[in-house]
Coordinates of C-alpha atoms in Angstrom, one line a residue:
M1 CA 38.0 -12.8 -34.5
D2 CA 36.3 -15.1 -32.0
T3 CA 33.7 -13.6 -29.7
D4 CA 33.8 -14.4 -26.0
P5 CA 30.5 -16.2 -25.4
R6 CA 30.3 -14.5 -22.0
S7 CA 30.5 -11.0 -23.5
T8 CA 27.3 -8.9 -23.5
S9 CA 27.7 -8.4 -27.3
A10 CA 27.4 -12.1 -27.9
R11 CA 24.3 -12.7 -25.8
P12 CA 20.9 -11.9 -27.2
F13 CA 19.3 -9.7 -24.5
P14 CA 15.6 -10.2 -24.2
H15 CA 14.8 -6.5 -24.5
R16 CA 16.2 -6.5 -28.0
F17 CA 13.3 -8.6 -29.1
P18 CA 9.7 -7.4 -29.5
H19 CA 7.3 -7.3 -26.6
R20 CA 4.6 -9.9 -26.7
G21 CA 1.7 -7.4 -26.4
L22 CA 0.2 -8.5 -23.1
L23 CA 0.9 -5.1 -21.6
P24 CA 0.6 -1.6 -23.3
E25 CA 3.8 -0.1 -24.6
G26 CA 5.9 1.9 -22.2
R27 CA 8.5 1.5 -19.4
Y28 CA 7.4 -0.4 -16.3
Y29 CA 8.5 0.4 -12.8
T30 CA 7.5 -1.1 -9.4
L31 CA 7.9 1.4 -6.6
T32 CA 8.3 0.3 -2.9
W33 CA 10.2 1.4 0.2
G34 CA 12.4 -1.6 0.5
I35 CA 12.8 -5.3 -0.2
G36 CA 13.0 -7.2 3.0
Y37 CA 14.8 -10.4 3.6
D38 CA 11.8 -12.3 4.8
F39 CA 10.1 -12.3 1.4
G40 CA 6.7 -11.9 3.1
G41 CA 3.4 -10.4 2.0
M42 CA 3.6 -7.4 -0.2
T43 CA 7.3 -7.8 -1.0
T44 CA 6.8 -11.3 -2.5
V45 CA 3.8 -10.1 -4.5
A46 CA 5.7 -7.2 -6.0
L47 CA 8.7 -9.4 -6.9
E48 CA 6.5 -12.0 -8.5
R49 CA 4.4 -9.6 -10.4
S50 CA 7.5 -7.7 -11.7
S51 CA 9.0 -11.0 -12.9
A52 CA 5.8 -12.1 -14.5
F53 CA 5.5 -8.9 -16.5
A54 CA 9.2 -9.3 -17.6
R55 CA 8.9 -13.0 -18.4
L56 CA 5.5 -13.2 -20.1
D57 CA 5.7 -9.9 -22.0
N58 CA 9.5 -10.1 -22.7
R59 CA 10.3 -6.7 -21.2
R60 CA 12.5 -5.0 -18.7
V61 CA 10.9 -4.1 -15.4
D62 CA 12.7 -2.0 -12.8
I63 CA 12.0 -2.2 -9.0
L64 CA 12.6 1.2 -7.5
T65 CA 13.4 1.4 -3.7
L66 CA 13.8 4.3 -1.4
S67 CA 15.2 2.8 1.8
P68 CA 18.7 4.0 2.8
E69 CA 19.1 0.5 4.4
L70 CA 19.4 -1.0 0.9
K71 CA 22.3 1.2 0.0
G72 CA 25.4 -1.0 -0.7
Q73 CA 23.4 -4.3 -0.6
E74 CA 23.5 -6.5 -3.7
R75 CA 19.8 -7.3 -3.5
E76 CA 19.3 -7.7 -7.2
L77 CA 22.0 -10.4 -7.5
E78 CA 20.8 -12.1 -4.3
L79 CA 17.2 -12.2 -5.5
R80 CA 18.2 -13.5 -8.9
D81 CA 20.5 -16.2 -7.5
E82 CA 17.7 -17.4 -5.3
G83 CA 15.3 -17.5 -8.2
R84 CA 13.1 -14.7 -6.8
I85 CA 13.2 -12.4 -9.9
D86 CA 13.5 -12.8 -13.6
R87 CA 16.8 -11.9 -15.3
R88 CA 15.0 -9.0 -17.0
V89 CA 14.1 -7.4 -13.6
K90 CA 16.4 -4.7 -12.3
V91 CA 16.6 -3.4 -8.7
Q92 CA 17.5 0.3 -8.3
N93 CA 17.9 2.1 -5.0
L94 CA 17.8 5.9 -4.5
W95 CA 20.8 6.0 -2.2
Q96 CA 22.9 3.6 -4.3
D97 CA 22.3 5.9 -7.2
L98 CA 23.2 9.1 -5.4
T99 CA 26.5 7.6 -4.1
T100 CA 27.5 6.4 -7.5
W101 CA 26.3 9.1 -9.9
S102 CA 28.7 11.7 -11.3
D103 CA 28.3 15.3 -10.3
R104 CA 26.9 15.9 -13.8
K105 CA 24.1 13.5 -13.2
L106 CA 23.5 14.7 -9.7
R107 CA 22.9 18.2 -11.0
R108 CA 19.9 16.7 -12.9
M109 CA 18.2 16.6 -9.5
I110 CA 16.1 19.7 -9.5
G111 CA 15.6 21.4 -6.2
T112 CA 12.4 23.2 -5.0
E113 CA 14.3 25.7 -2.9
E114 CA 17.1 28.1 -3.8
A115 CA 20.3 26.5 -2.6
D116 CA 21.6 28.3 0.5
P117 CA 25.4 28.3 0.5
R118 CA 25.3 28.7 4.3
S119 CA 23.9 25.1 4.6
T120 CA 27.5 23.9 4.8
A121 CA 27.5 25.2 8.3
D122 CA 25.0 22.4 9.2
V123 CA 27.5 19.6 8.5
L124 CA 28.1 17.3 11.5
Q125 CA 31.6 16.3 12.6
R126 CA 32.3 12.9 11.1
T127 CA 33.1 10.4 13.8
G128 CA 34.0 7.3 11.7
Q129 CA 33.8 5.6 8.3
D130 CA 30.1 4.9 8.3
W131 CA 28.3 6.5 5.4
S132 CA 25.8 8.2 7.8
E133 CA 26.2 10.6 10.8
F134 CA 23.2 11.3 13.1
R135 CA 22.1 14.0 15.5
R136 CA 19.3 13.3 17.9
D137 CA 17.6 15.1 20.7
S138 CA 17.5 14.0 24.4
E139 CA 14.6 11.6 23.6
K140 CA 16.5 10.0 20.7
R141 CA 14.4 11.6 18.0
L142 CA 16.2 12.3 14.8
L143 CA 17.1 15.9 14.1
Q144 CA 19.7 15.5 11.4
V145 CA 21.4 12.9 9.2
D146 CA 24.4 13.5 7.0
R147 CA 25.1 11.0 4.2
Y148 CA 28.5 10.4 2.6
H149 CA 29.6 9.3 -0.8
D150 CA 31.5 6.0 -0.9
R151 CA 34.7 8.0 -1.7
G152 CA 34.3 9.9 1.5
H153 CA 33.0 13.3 0.6
L154 CA 29.7 14.7 1.8
L155 CA 26.6 13.9 -0.2
V156 CA 23.4 14.9 1.6
V157 CA 22.6 16.9 4.7
D158 CA 19.0 16.3 5.9
R159 CA 18.2 18.7 8.8
Q160 CA 14.8 18.3 10.5
D161 CA 15.0 21.2 13.1
M162 CA 15.0 24.2 10.8
K163 CA 12.4 26.2 12.9
K164 CA 14.3 26.0 16.1
R165 CA 17.6 24.1 16.5
G166 CA 17.2 21.1 18.9
R167 CA 13.4 20.8 18.3
R168 CA 11.9 18.9 15.4
G169 CA 10.1 21.1 13.0
G170 CA 10.9 22.4 9.5
R171 CA 13.2 20.5 7.1
R172 CA 15.9 21.2 4.6
I173 CA 17.6 18.5 2.5
T174 CA 20.7 19.6 0.7
L175 CA 22.5 17.8 -2.0
F176 CA 26.3 18.5 -2.5
D177 CA 28.8 17.9 -5.3
R178 CA 32.3 16.6 -4.9
E179 CA 33.6 20.1 -4.2
Q180 CA 31.1 20.3 -1.3
K181 CA 29.0 23.0 -3.0
A182 CA 25.3 22.8 -2.6
I183 CA 23.7 21.6 -5.8
A184 CA 20.0 21.6 -4.8
Q185 CA 17.7 21.8 -1.8
W186 CA 14.2 20.6 -0.8
S187 CA 12.0 21.4 2.1
T188 CA 10.3 17.9 2.2
A189 CA 11.4 14.4 1.7
R190 CA 8.7 13.7 -0.9
E191 CA 10.0 16.5 -3.1
F192 CA 13.5 15.0 -2.8
Y193 CA 12.2 11.6 -3.9
Q194 CA 10.3 13.1 -6.8
A195 CA 13.5 14.8 -8.0
W196 CA 15.2 11.3 -8.1
L197 CA 12.2 9.8 -9.9
D198 CA 12.3 12.5 -12.5
V199 CA 16.0 11.6 -13.3
V200 CA 15.3 7.9 -13.4
I201 CA 12.1 8.0 -15.5
G202 CA 12.8 11.1 -17.6
T203 CA 10.2 11.9 -20.3
R204 CA 9.5 8.3 -21.3
K205 CA 5.9 6.9 -21.3
T206 CA 5.9 5.1 -18.0
F207 CA 3.7 2.9 -15.9
L208 CA 4.7 3.4 -12.2
I209 CA 3.0 0.8 -9.9
C210 CA 3.4 1.5 -6.2
D211 CA 3.1 -1.4 -3.8
S212 CA 3.8 0.3 -0.5
A213 CA 1.0 2.0 1.4
F214 CA 3.7 4.1 3.2
V215 CA 5.1 5.3 -0.1
G216 CA 1.6 5.8 -1.4
T217 CA 1.0 8.4 1.3
F218 CA 3.3 10.8 -0.5
V219 CA 3.8 9.5 -4.1
H220 CA 0.3 10.6 -5.0
E221 CA 1.7 14.0 -5.4
Y222 CA 4.1 12.7 -8.2
R223 CA 1.9 13.7 -11.2
R224 CA 3.6 13.8 -14.6
D225 CA 1.9 13.7 -18.0
N226 CA 4.1 10.8 -19.1
V227 CA 3.7 8.8 -15.9
M228 CA 0.7 6.6 -15.3
L229 CA 0.6 6.3 -11.5
C230 CA -1.0 3.2 -10.0
Q231 CA -1.4 2.2 -6.4
V232 CA -2.0 -1.4 -5.2
V233 CA -4.1 -1.8 -2.1
H234 CA -2.8 -5.0 -0.6
S235 CA -4.8 -5.2 2.6
H236 CA -7.8 -3.8 4.5
H237 CA -8.5 -0.1 4.2
L238 CA -10.3 0.2 7.5
D239 CA -9.1 0.5 11.1
D240 CA -9.9 -2.4 13.4
A241 CA -10.7 -4.6 10.4
G242 CA -12.5 -7.8 11.2
D243 CA -14.0 -6.5 14.5
G244 CA -17.0 -4.8 13.0
V245 CA -15.7 -1.3 13.7
H246 CA -16.0 0.5 10.4
R247 CA -15.7 4.1 11.3
T248 CA -12.2 5.2 10.5
L249 CA -9.6 4.4 7.8
A250 CA -6.5 2.4 8.6
E251 CA -3.9 4.6 10.3
G252 CA -1.0 3.6 8.1
K253 CA -3.0 4.2 4.9
F254 CA -4.8 7.4 5.9
G255 CA -2.6 9.7 3.7
L256 CA -3.1 7.3 0.8
L257 CA -6.8 6.6 1.1
S258 CA -7.7 10.3 1.5
N259 CA -6.0 11.1 -1.8
L260 CA -7.0 8.2 -4.1
D261 CA -8.3 10.4 -6.8
A262 CA -4.7 11.8 -7.2
F263 CA -3.8 8.4 -8.7
D264 CA -4.6 7.3 -12.3
L265 CA -5.5 3.8 -11.2
V266 CA -6.0 2.1 -7.8
T267 CA -6.3 -1.7 -7.7
T268 CA -7.8 -3.9 -5.0
L269 CA -7.4 -7.6 -4.8
T270 CA -11.1 -8.5 -4.6
D271 CA -14.4 -7.2 -5.9
E272 CA -15.8 -7.1 -2.4
Q273 CA -13.2 -4.7 -1.2
R274 CA -13.6 -2.5 -4.3
R275 CA -17.3 -2.3 -3.7
D276 CA -16.8 -1.4 0.0
M277 CA -14.3 1.4 -1.0
D278 CA -16.7 2.7 -3.6
E279 CA -19.4 3.0 -1.0
L280 CA -17.2 5.3 1.0
R281 CA -16.7 7.5 -2.1
L282 CA -12.9 7.3 -1.7
T283 CA -12.5 7.8 -5.4
T284 CA -14.6 8.8 -8.4
D285 CA -13.7 6.1 -10.9
K286 CA -10.2 4.9 -10.2
L287 CA -10.8 1.5 -8.6
R288 CA -10.3 -1.8 -10.5
T289 CA -10.0 -5.3 -9.2
V290 CA -6.7 -7.1 -10.1
P291 CA -6.1 -10.2 -7.9
N292 CA -2.7 -11.5 -7.1
F293 CA -1.7 -14.6 -9.0
T294 CA -0.7 -18.0 -7.6
V295 CA 1.8 -20.5 -8.9
D296 CA 0.5 -23.7 -10.4
L297 CA 1.2 -26.4 -7.9
H298 CA 0.0 -29.1 -10.3
G299 CA -2.3 -30.8 -7.8
D300 CA -3.5 -34.3 -8.4
P301 CA -7.2 -34.9 -7.3
T302 CA -6.7 -38.6 -7.3
L303 CA -3.7 -38.6 -5.0
L304 CA -4.4 -40.5 -1.8
R305 CA -4.0 -38.5 1.3
P306 CA -4.9 -39.2 4.9
R307 CA -8.4 -37.5 5.2
G308 CA -7.7 -36.1 8.7
R309 CA -4.3 -34.4 7.8
G310 CA -4.7 -30.7 8.0
A311 CA -2.2 -27.9 7.2
M312 CA -2.1 -24.2 8.0
I313 CA 0.4 -21.6 6.8
A314 CA 0.1 -18.4 9.0
R315 CA 2.2 -16.1 11.0
L316 CA 1.7 -16.7 14.7
V317 CA 0.3 -13.3 15.5
P318 CA -3.0 -12.2 17.0
E319 CA -4.7 -11.2 13.7
K320 CA -4.3 -14.7 12.3
R321 CA -6.3 -16.3 15.2
V322 CA -4.4 -19.6 15.1
E323 CA -5.9 -20.3 18.5
D324 CA -9.3 -20.8 16.8
A325 CA -7.8 -23.5 14.5
I326 CA -6.2 -25.2 17.5
T327 CA -9.5 -25.2 19.5
A328 CA -11.5 -26.5 16.5
I329 CA -9.0 -29.4 15.9
A330 CA -9.1 -30.3 19.6
H331 CA -12.9 -30.5 19.4
V332 CA -12.8 -32.5 16.2
R333 CA -10.4 -35.0 17.7
A334 CA -13.1 -35.9 20.3
D335 CA -14.9 -37.7 17.5
N336 CA -11.9 -38.3 15.1
P337 CA -8.7 -38.9 17.1
D338 CA -6.7 -39.4 13.9
V339 CA -7.1 -35.8 12.8
T340 CA -3.8 -33.7 12.9
L341 CA -2.8 -30.2 12.0
D342 CA 0.6 -28.9 10.9
V343 CA 1.1 -25.2 11.3
Y344 CA 3.9 -23.4 9.3
G345 CA 4.9 -20.0 10.4
E346 CA 6.5 -18.0 13.2
G347 CA 5.6 -15.1 15.4
E348 CA 5.0 -13.6 18.8
D349 CA 2.1 -15.8 19.7
R350 CA 4.2 -19.1 19.7
P351 CA 4.5 -19.3 23.5
R352 CA 0.8 -18.7 24.1
L353 CA -0.2 -21.2 21.3
T354 CA 2.2 -23.8 22.7
D355 CA 0.5 -23.5 26.1
L356 CA -2.9 -23.8 24.4
I357 CA -1.9 -27.0 22.6
D358 CA -0.7 -28.5 25.9
E359 CA -3.8 -27.4 27.8
S360 CA -6.1 -28.8 25.1
G361 CA -4.5 -32.2 25.3
V362 CA -3.4 -32.2 21.6
T363 CA 0.4 -32.2 21.9
G364 CA 1.7 -34.2 19.1
A365 CA -1.4 -33.9 17.0
I366 CA -0.9 -30.2 16.4
R367 CA 2.6 -29.2 15.5
L368 CA 4.1 -25.7 15.2
H369 CA 6.9 -26.1 12.7
G370 CA 8.0 -22.5 12.6
H371 CA 9.0 -20.7 9.4
T372 CA 9.5 -23.4 6.8
T373 CA 11.0 -22.8 3.3
G374 CA 8.7 -24.1 0.6
A375 CA 5.8 -24.7 3.1
K376 CA 3.2 -24.5 0.4
S377 CA 4.5 -27.9 -0.9
K378 CA 3.0 -29.4 2.2
F379 CA -0.4 -28.9 0.7
H380 CA 0.3 -31.8 -1.7
T381 CA 0.2 -34.3 1.1
S382 CA -2.4 -32.6 3.3
S383 CA -6.2 -33.2 2.9
F384 CA -7.5 -29.9 4.1
S385 CA -6.2 -26.4 5.1
L386 CA -7.4 -23.9 7.6
L387 CA -7.4 -20.1 7.5
T388 CA -8.8 -18.2 10.5
S389 CA -7.5 -14.6 10.0
R390 CA -9.4 -11.5 11.2
F391 CA -8.8 -9.9 7.8
E392 CA -6.8 -10.5 4.6
G393 CA -6.2 -8.7 1.2
L394 CA -6.3 -11.8 -1.0
P395 CA -5.1 -14.9 0.9
L396 CA -2.6 -16.6 -1.5
V397 CA -2.4 -19.5 0.9
V398 CA -6.0 -20.4 -0.1
L399 CA -5.2 -20.4 -3.8
E400 CA -2.0 -22.4 -3.2
S401 CA -4.0 -24.9 -1.2
M402 CA -6.6 -25.2 -3.9
S403 CA -3.9 -25.5 -6.7
A404 CA -2.4 -28.4 -4.8
G405 CA -5.8 -30.1 -4.5
C406 CA -6.0 -29.4 -0.7
I407 CA -9.5 -28.4 0.4
P408 CA -9.6 -24.9 2.1
I409 CA -11.8 -24.4 5.1
C410 CA -11.7 -20.7 5.9
Y411 CA -13.4 -17.9 7.9
A412 CA -15.3 -15.7 5.4
M413 CA -13.4 -12.6 6.6
D414 CA -12.8 -9.4 4.7
Y415 CA -11.4 -10.0 2.1
G416 CA -10.8 -12.9 -0.3
P417 CA -12.3 -16.3 0.7
A418 CA -15.8 -15.4 -0.5
D419 CA -14.4 -14.2 -3.8
I420 CA -12.5 -17.4 -4.3
I421 CA -14.4 -20.3 -2.7
E422 CA -17.8 -21.5 -3.7
H423 CA -19.0 -23.1 -0.4
G424 CA -19.4 -26.8 -0.6
V425 CA -18.2 -27.0 -4.2
N426 CA -14.4 -26.2 -4.1
G427 CA -14.0 -25.5 -0.4
F428 CA -15.8 -24.2 2.6
T429 CA -16.4 -20.8 4.2
V430 CA -17.4 -20.3 7.8
R431 CA -18.7 -17.3 9.7
P432 CA -15.7 -15.4 11.1
G433 CA -14.9 -16.2 14.7
D434 CA -17.4 -19.1 15.0
V435 CA -15.2 -21.9 16.3
D436 CA -18.2 -24.2 16.7
A437 CA -19.1 -23.8 13.0
L438 CA -15.5 -24.3 12.0
T439 CA -15.5 -27.5 14.0
E440 CA -18.7 -28.7 12.3
T441 CA -17.4 -27.9 8.9
I442 CA -14.2 -29.9 9.4
L443 CA -16.4 -32.8 10.6
Q444 CA -18.6 -32.4 7.5
F445 CA -15.6 -32.6 5.3
L446 CA -14.3 -35.7 7.1
S447 CA -17.7 -37.4 6.6
M448 CA -17.8 -36.9 2.8
S449 CA -17.4 -39.9 0.5
D450 CA -14.1 -40.4 -1.4
D451 CA -15.8 -39.6 -4.7
E452 CA -17.3 -36.4 -3.4
V453 CA -13.9 -35.3 -2.1
R454 CA -12.1 -36.2 -5.3
T455 CA -14.6 -34.1 -7.3
M456 CA -14.1 -31.2 -4.8
R457 CA -10.3 -31.4 -5.2
Q458 CA -10.7 -31.3 -9.0
R459 CA -12.9 -28.2 -8.8
A460 CA -10.5 -26.5 -6.4
I461 CA -7.6 -27.0 -8.8
E462 CA -9.7 -25.6 -11.7
R463 CA -10.7 -22.6 -9.6
A464 CA -7.1 -21.8 -8.7
A465 CA -6.3 -21.8 -12.4
D466 CA -8.4 -18.7 -12.8
F467 CA -5.7 -16.9 -10.8
S468 CA -2.8 -18.2 -12.9
E469 CA 0.2 -16.0 -13.8
S470 CA -0.9 -15.6 -17.4
A471 CA -4.6 -14.8 -16.5
I472 CA -3.6 -12.1 -14.0
V473 CA -0.9 -10.5 -16.3
Q474 CA -3.6 -10.3 -19.0
R475 CA -5.9 -8.6 -16.5
W476 CA -3.2 -6.1 -15.7
G477 CA -2.8 -5.4 -19.4
K478 CA -6.5 -4.8 -19.8
V479 CA -6.8 -2.3 -16.9
L480 CA -3.6 -0.5 -17.9
A481 CA -4.7 -0.2 -21.5
E482 CA -7.9 1.5 -20.4
Q483 CA -5.8 4.5 -19.1
S484 CA -5.0 7.5 -21.3
F485 CA -1.9 9.7 -21.1
T486 CA -3.9 12.9 -21.3
P487 CA -2.4 16.1 -19.9
I488 CA -2.9 16.7 -16.1
V489 CA -4.3 20.1 -15.1
H490 CA -2.7 21.7 -12.0
L491 CA -4.8 24.5 -10.6
D492 CA -2.1 26.4 -8.8
E493 CA -4.4 29.4 -8.1
L494 CA -7.4 27.4 -7.0
H495 CA -9.3 29.1 -4.1
A496 CA -12.4 28.1 -2.2
Q497 CA -14.3 30.7 -0.2
L498 CA -17.3 29.8 2.0
R499 CA -20.5 31.6 0.8
G500 CA -22.8 30.0 3.3
A501 CA -23.0 27.0 5.7
E502 CA -25.8 25.8 8.0
A503 CA -25.5 23.0 10.5
T504 CA -28.6 21.3 11.7
A505 CA -29.5 17.9 13.3
T506 CA -29.8 16.4 9.8
G507 CA -26.4 17.6 8.5
I508 CA -24.7 20.6 6.8
R509 CA -25.8 22.6 3.8
L510 CA -23.1 24.7 2.3
D511 CA -22.2 26.8 -0.8
V512 CA -18.6 27.6 -1.7
D513 CA -17.3 30.1 -4.3
I514 CA -14.5 28.8 -6.4
S515 CA -11.9 30.9 -8.2
G516 CA -8.8 30.1 -10.2
L517 CA -10.4 27.5 -12.4
G518 CA -9.4 29.1 -15.7
S519 CA -10.9 26.9 -18.5
F520 CA -11.0 23.8 -16.3
V521 CA -14.4 22.2 -16.1
P522 CA -14.5 19.3 -13.5
E523 CA -16.5 16.2 -14.3
A524 CA -17.0 15.6 -10.6
A525 CA -16.9 17.7 -7.4
Y526 CA -17.0 16.8 -3.8
V527 CA -16.8 18.4 -0.4
S528 CA -14.4 16.3 1.7
W529 CA -13.5 16.4 5.4
K530 CA -10.7 15.0 7.6
S531 CA -10.4 14.7 11.4
R532 CA -7.3 16.4 12.9
A533 CA -6.9 13.5 15.4
G534 CA -7.5 9.9 14.4
C535 CA -8.2 8.8 10.8
F536 CA -11.7 9.8 10.0
Y537 CA -12.3 10.9 6.4
G538 CA -15.4 11.3 4.3
R539 CA -16.8 13.2 1.4
A540 CA -20.1 14.0 -0.3
A541 CA -20.9 14.6 -3.9
A542 CA -21.4 18.3 -4.8
S543 CA -22.5 20.3 -7.8
C544 CA -20.1 22.8 -9.5
R545 CA -21.7 25.4 -11.8
N546 CA -20.4 28.8 -12.7
G547 CA -17.8 28.8 -10.0
L548 CA -20.3 27.8 -7.2
V549 CA -19.9 24.4 -5.4
S550 CA -23.0 23.3 -3.5
A551 CA -23.4 20.2 -1.3
T552 CA -25.4 18.7 1.5
L553 CA -23.4 16.7 4.0
P554 CA -25.8 14.3 5.8
A555 CA -25.4 13.7 9.5
A556 CA -25.0 10.0 8.8
G557 CA -21.6 10.9 7.4
F558 CA -20.4 11.9 10.8
P559 CA -21.1 8.8 13.1
D560 CA -21.0 9.0 16.9
G561 CA -17.5 7.7 17.1
V562 CA -16.1 10.8 15.4
D563 CA -15.0 13.4 17.9
G564 CA -12.8 16.5 17.9
Y565 CA -12.3 18.8 15.0
L566 CA -12.9 18.4 11.2
D567 CA -11.5 20.4 8.4
F568 CA -13.3 20.8 5.0
S569 CA -12.0 21.0 1.5
V570 CA -13.4 21.1 -2.1
D571 CA -12.2 18.3 -4.4
L572 CA -12.4 18.8 -8.2
I573 CA -11.8 15.9 -10.5
D574 CA -11.6 15.6 -14.3
G575 CA -9.9 12.5 -15.8
R576 CA -6.4 12.4 -14.5
S577 CA -6.6 15.8 -12.9
F578 CA -7.3 16.1 -9.1
N579 CA -7.3 19.4 -7.4
R580 CA -8.1 20.0 -3.7
A581 CA -8.6 23.4 -2.0
R582 CA -9.1 24.0 1.7
I583 CA -12.3 26.0 2.2
A584 CA -11.7 29.5 3.6
G585 CA -14.3 30.4 6.3
A586 CA -16.3 33.5 7.1
D587 CA -18.1 34.0 10.4
D588 CA -21.0 35.9 8.9
A589 CA -21.6 33.0 6.5
I590 CA -22.1 30.3 9.2
A591 CA -25.3 29.4 10.9
N592 CA -25.4 26.7 13.7
Q593 CA -29.0 25.4 14.2
G594 CA -28.2 22.4 16.4
G595 CA -26.9 18.8 15.9
R596 CA -23.5 17.4 16.9
M597 CA -21.5 19.8 14.8
E598 CA -20.6 23.4 15.6
L599 CA -19.2 25.2 12.6
Y600 CA -16.6 27.9 13.0
T601 CA -13.8 29.8 11.3
T602 CA -10.3 29.1 12.6
K603 CA -7.7 31.8 13.4
P604 CA -5.9 31.3 10.0
G605 CA -9.3 31.8 8.4
N606 CA -10.4 28.3 7.4
F607 CA -13.8 26.6 7.6
S608 CA -13.9 23.8 10.2
A609 CA -16.3 22.0 12.7
R610 CA -16.2 20.9 16.2
M611 CA -17.8 17.6 17.0
A612 CA -19.7 17.0 20.3
H613 CA -20.8 13.7 21.8
R614 CA -24.3 15.2 22.3
P615 CA -26.2 17.6 20.1
V616 CA -25.2 21.3 20.4
D617 CA -28.0 23.7 21.4
V618 CA -27.2 26.6 19.2
T619 CA -29.9 29.0 18.0
G620 CA -27.8 30.7 15.3
G621 CA -24.7 32.7 14.5
S622 CA -21.2 31.5 14.3
A623 CA -19.5 29.6 17.0
D624 CA -17.2 31.6 19.3
L625 CA -14.1 29.4 19.0
T626 CA -11.5 32.1 18.5
S627 CA -9.2 30.5 21.1
I628 CA -8.6 27.5 18.7
S629 CA -5.5 28.2 16.7
S630 CA -5.4 25.0 14.5
S631 CA -5.5 25.5 10.8

């Protein structure tokens, strides 16, 4: 009998052949919130890395998404048709699964709360055929959302006003079967997501790489012995990055960055950022540098290009500082009127930048092309490129420019250019925000001889090759192979009780009694602190011997910009195991001897501090702050 060549049995699927050994054995998943249609930034990197893993190591890679907006969308087919993902890459969405799984498979979702049969009374009246029904308060804040199966029956009720109806607070997520009986319930969304991951991943040895900072804020709690959990830090970790304000963590990453030791592995894109994060003691030994890779644009160093033709690929938004590039080119044209700049990208600053171009008298010489598909190909015919951002993770446009033989002239912002470019050899770096220096550097490049420029183009192409797909996948293989699937210890009974704390002008000295350790012996211990308002976080190394944690927290760890209230915890780390316990306070164990901090015990009995702008004049005893009810 002839076999239909289109049938699956006739086609040799790649996963039926051995892996090539670039990556350690196991299943590979990329985890993110969603896959946008703009293919920008992190989404593009996640897609390209997943495809590189699949293609170069001949393995299946699944991209897991949590966004309900992706339910019903054929993103996998669209991405494959557009050449964005390899044929071995699969896209799987939480809500698509739940609306297609059988009741039998849905029952594999294990709840964390006993299912309350009365939850059926929460169901909203269905008003149409949409798969979601919403209930909101008078200020349009979400109070409840009901999700429906494609066949019309109720699937999930997510109620977010459990404490008092009509006011946000308290949550209950209920999963129903086709008979409208409650299968399982959860009190948080993260527990709900974890239940889905457990079904998808099962007990297989798995490498789960999270690309979303938002997802990272809660997925750090997903700790399974068979799951190696990795978080990629794609951008700056500090608030107000690029402005010299290095006091607080980035708001959108605070939950992630204050729990980095909960991951098995955390990767940064540059060595410089890894060192900066190490200095903040954000993790014991989880950080590794794994850059993004760039495509080979096959640049030709001998290709003749107009020396004064510049290119820039950047979104037209404030953090890209495109106005600096426009101003520099306007200044350069005073001596070299043939110099031009083509800018590819779109954004909110377009009207302002258009006005600046007109006011600078360079209309026609500087062109804003908007979003342009395949813009990186313009580097082949451009002589130099500009990058003037306030901050970056690892600017791929610099690598793409170099790969095409187009000389990059970049602000040496955090992070990336200094890790890639050797100044004057394969490109140029300029002090961030210095438009005059940027102007002078462009003029310097224009004055170079043809032989010097040709040599520089060749060196740029060679440097970009260090970030090739093959080199970076091998780097991933190396850092993943360093990890060990040792069991994770969860100290469910861990308790930290303040024995003594003294605040002075030089800092805090404290001792904490620890119970619930069992046979667990941590290799590292810290006392950590978080601000209740804002995103201040820090920690100091501590000793842990015979159930006693001792530490000195220097005043330098609490800069003048920190205000309000701080809460203290003990962190215990051993290999893959990370356990944190809030320190319970005791009034008779606290001594305030001056300084900016006033230590106290909260109403719920926890150890905290109140920060003051000026030193507190306290002669001793505990602070009388009983009116404060925060935990």
